[in-house]
Amino acid sequence: ALAPHLYDVKLAGMVFPFKASPYYVDELIDWNCEDVRKDPFYRLVFPTLDMLNADHRAKLETAHAKGDPKNLIRVVDEIRADLNPHPAGQKALNPPKE
């Protein structure tokens, strides 16, 4: 049931790292439903490309298609930086360590 969606989850998972416990995967997600993407627990656990805006999605898919791992990592980092809202001056007061 997940096989048709692996490309989507694989790419989205580069931007939104995730872990799925066996309990969610084996017990809570209804893999037999008509469209597993509509299952609430599937939507809670697995990231999808729908979580990205069209520009970010296009950049990610283009970088992935080119097959250059270093460029893909750079694009993923750019997208993550764009998605971080930096609330309450966090970027200036609490920058990430490089």
Short mmCIF file of C-alpha atoms in Angstrom, two decimals:
data_model
loop_
_atom_site.label_atom_id
_atom_site.label_comp_id
_atom_site.label_asym_id
_atom_site.label_seq_id
_atom_site.Cartn_x
_atom_site.Cartn_y
_atom_site.Cartn_z
CA ALA A 1 0.00 0.00 0.00
CA LEU A 2 2.94 2.34 0.60
CA ALA A 3 4.87 1.37 -2.54
CA PRO A 4 3.07 3.82 -4.89
CA HIS A 5 3.86 6.65 -2.49
CA LEU A 6 7.53 5.89 -1.75
CA TYR A 7 8.88 8.57 -4.11
CA ASP A 8 6.67 11.17 -2.42
CA VAL A 9 7.63 10.07 1.11
CA LYS A 10 11.32 9.70 0.23
CA LEU A 11 11.64 13.23 -1.15
CA ALA A 12 9.49 14.87 1.52
CA GLY A 13 11.40 12.94 4.20
CA MET A 14 14.60 14.68 3.10
CA VAL A 15 13.10 18.01 4.13
CA PHE A 16 10.95 16.75 7.01
CA PRO A 17 12.84 13.96 8.80
CA PHE A 18 10.53 11.54 10.57
CA LYS A 19 10.31 8.26 12.44
CA ALA A 20 7.39 5.89 12.33
CA SER A 21 6.99 3.54 15.25
CA PRO A 22 5.91 -0.03 14.49
CA TYR A 23 2.73 0.57 16.48
CA TYR A 24 1.61 3.36 14.12
CA VAL A 25 2.63 1.45 11.01
CA ASP A 26 1.25 -1.96 12.02
CA GLU A 27 -1.75 -1.07 14.14
CA LEU A 28 -3.09 2.40 13.47
CA ILE A 29 -2.73 3.04 9.74
CA ASP A 30 -5.46 1.42 7.64
CA TRP A 31 -3.39 0.08 4.75
CA ASN A 32 -6.47 -1.54 3.21
CA CYS A 33 -8.43 1.66 2.71
CA GLU A 34 -9.09 2.92 -0.80
CA ASP A 35 -6.57 5.78 -0.53
CA VAL A 36 -4.07 5.39 2.31
CA ARG A 37 -3.08 9.06 1.92
CA LYS A 38 -6.48 9.97 3.40
CA ASP A 39 -5.93 7.88 6.53
CA PRO A 40 -5.49 10.32 9.45
CA PHE A 41 -2.63 8.38 11.02
CA TYR A 42 -0.81 8.08 7.70
CA ARG A 43 -1.11 11.86 7.29
CA LEU A 44 0.15 12.36 10.84
CA VAL A 45 3.21 10.11 10.45
CA PHE A 46 4.40 10.35 6.84
CA PRO A 47 5.54 13.60 5.23
CA THR A 48 4.42 14.29 1.67
CA LEU A 49 5.44 16.68 -1.07
CA ASP A 50 2.06 18.38 -0.59
CA MET A 51 3.59 19.93 2.55
CA LEU A 52 5.85 22.04 0.32
CA ASN A 53 4.87 25.01 -1.78
CA ALA A 54 5.17 24.65 -5.55
CA ASP A 55 8.55 26.41 -5.76
CA HIS A 56 10.16 24.28 -3.06
CA ARG A 57 8.70 21.12 -4.54
CA ALA A 58 10.02 21.95 -8.02
CA LYS A 59 13.51 22.75 -6.65
CA LEU A 60 13.59 19.48 -4.71
CA GLU A 61 12.37 17.34 -7.60
CA THR A 62 14.81 18.99 -10.02
CA ALA A 63 17.75 18.49 -7.65
CA HIS A 64 16.77 14.85 -7.09
CA ALA A 65 16.43 14.20 -10.83
CA LYS A 66 19.93 15.56 -11.49
CA GLY A 67 21.42 12.89 -9.24
CA ASP A 68 24.05 15.13 -7.61
CA PRO A 69 24.00 14.32 -3.86
CA LYS A 70 25.89 17.46 -2.84
CA ASN A 71 23.48 19.70 -4.74
CA LEU A 72 20.51 17.81 -3.31
CA ILE A 73 21.79 18.36 0.23
CA ARG A 74 22.28 22.07 -0.52
CA VAL A 75 18.73 22.39 -1.91
CA VAL A 76 17.25 20.56 1.09
CA ASP A 77 19.15 22.90 3.44
CA GLU A 78 17.85 25.94 1.52
CA ILE A 79 14.27 24.72 1.73
CA ARG A 80 14.59 24.01 5.46
CA ALA A 81 16.03 27.51 6.01
CA ASP A 82 13.09 29.04 4.11
CA LEU A 83 10.59 27.07 6.20
CA ASN A 84 12.04 28.12 9.57
CA PRO A 85 9.93 31.09 10.72
CA HIS A 86 12.49 32.30 13.31
CA PRO A 87 9.92 33.40 15.89
CA ALA A 88 10.73 35.93 18.60
CA GLY A 89 14.14 36.86 17.25
CA GLN A 90 15.33 33.28 17.45
CA LYS A 91 17.61 33.65 14.45
CA ALA A 92 19.55 36.47 16.09
CA LEU A 93 19.38 35.28 19.71
CA ASN A 94 19.71 31.53 19.25
CA PRO A 95 21.41 30.73 15.92
CA PRO A 96 22.12 27.13 15.02
CA LYS A 97 25.68 25.93 15.53
CA GLU A 98 27.50 25.30 12.29
#
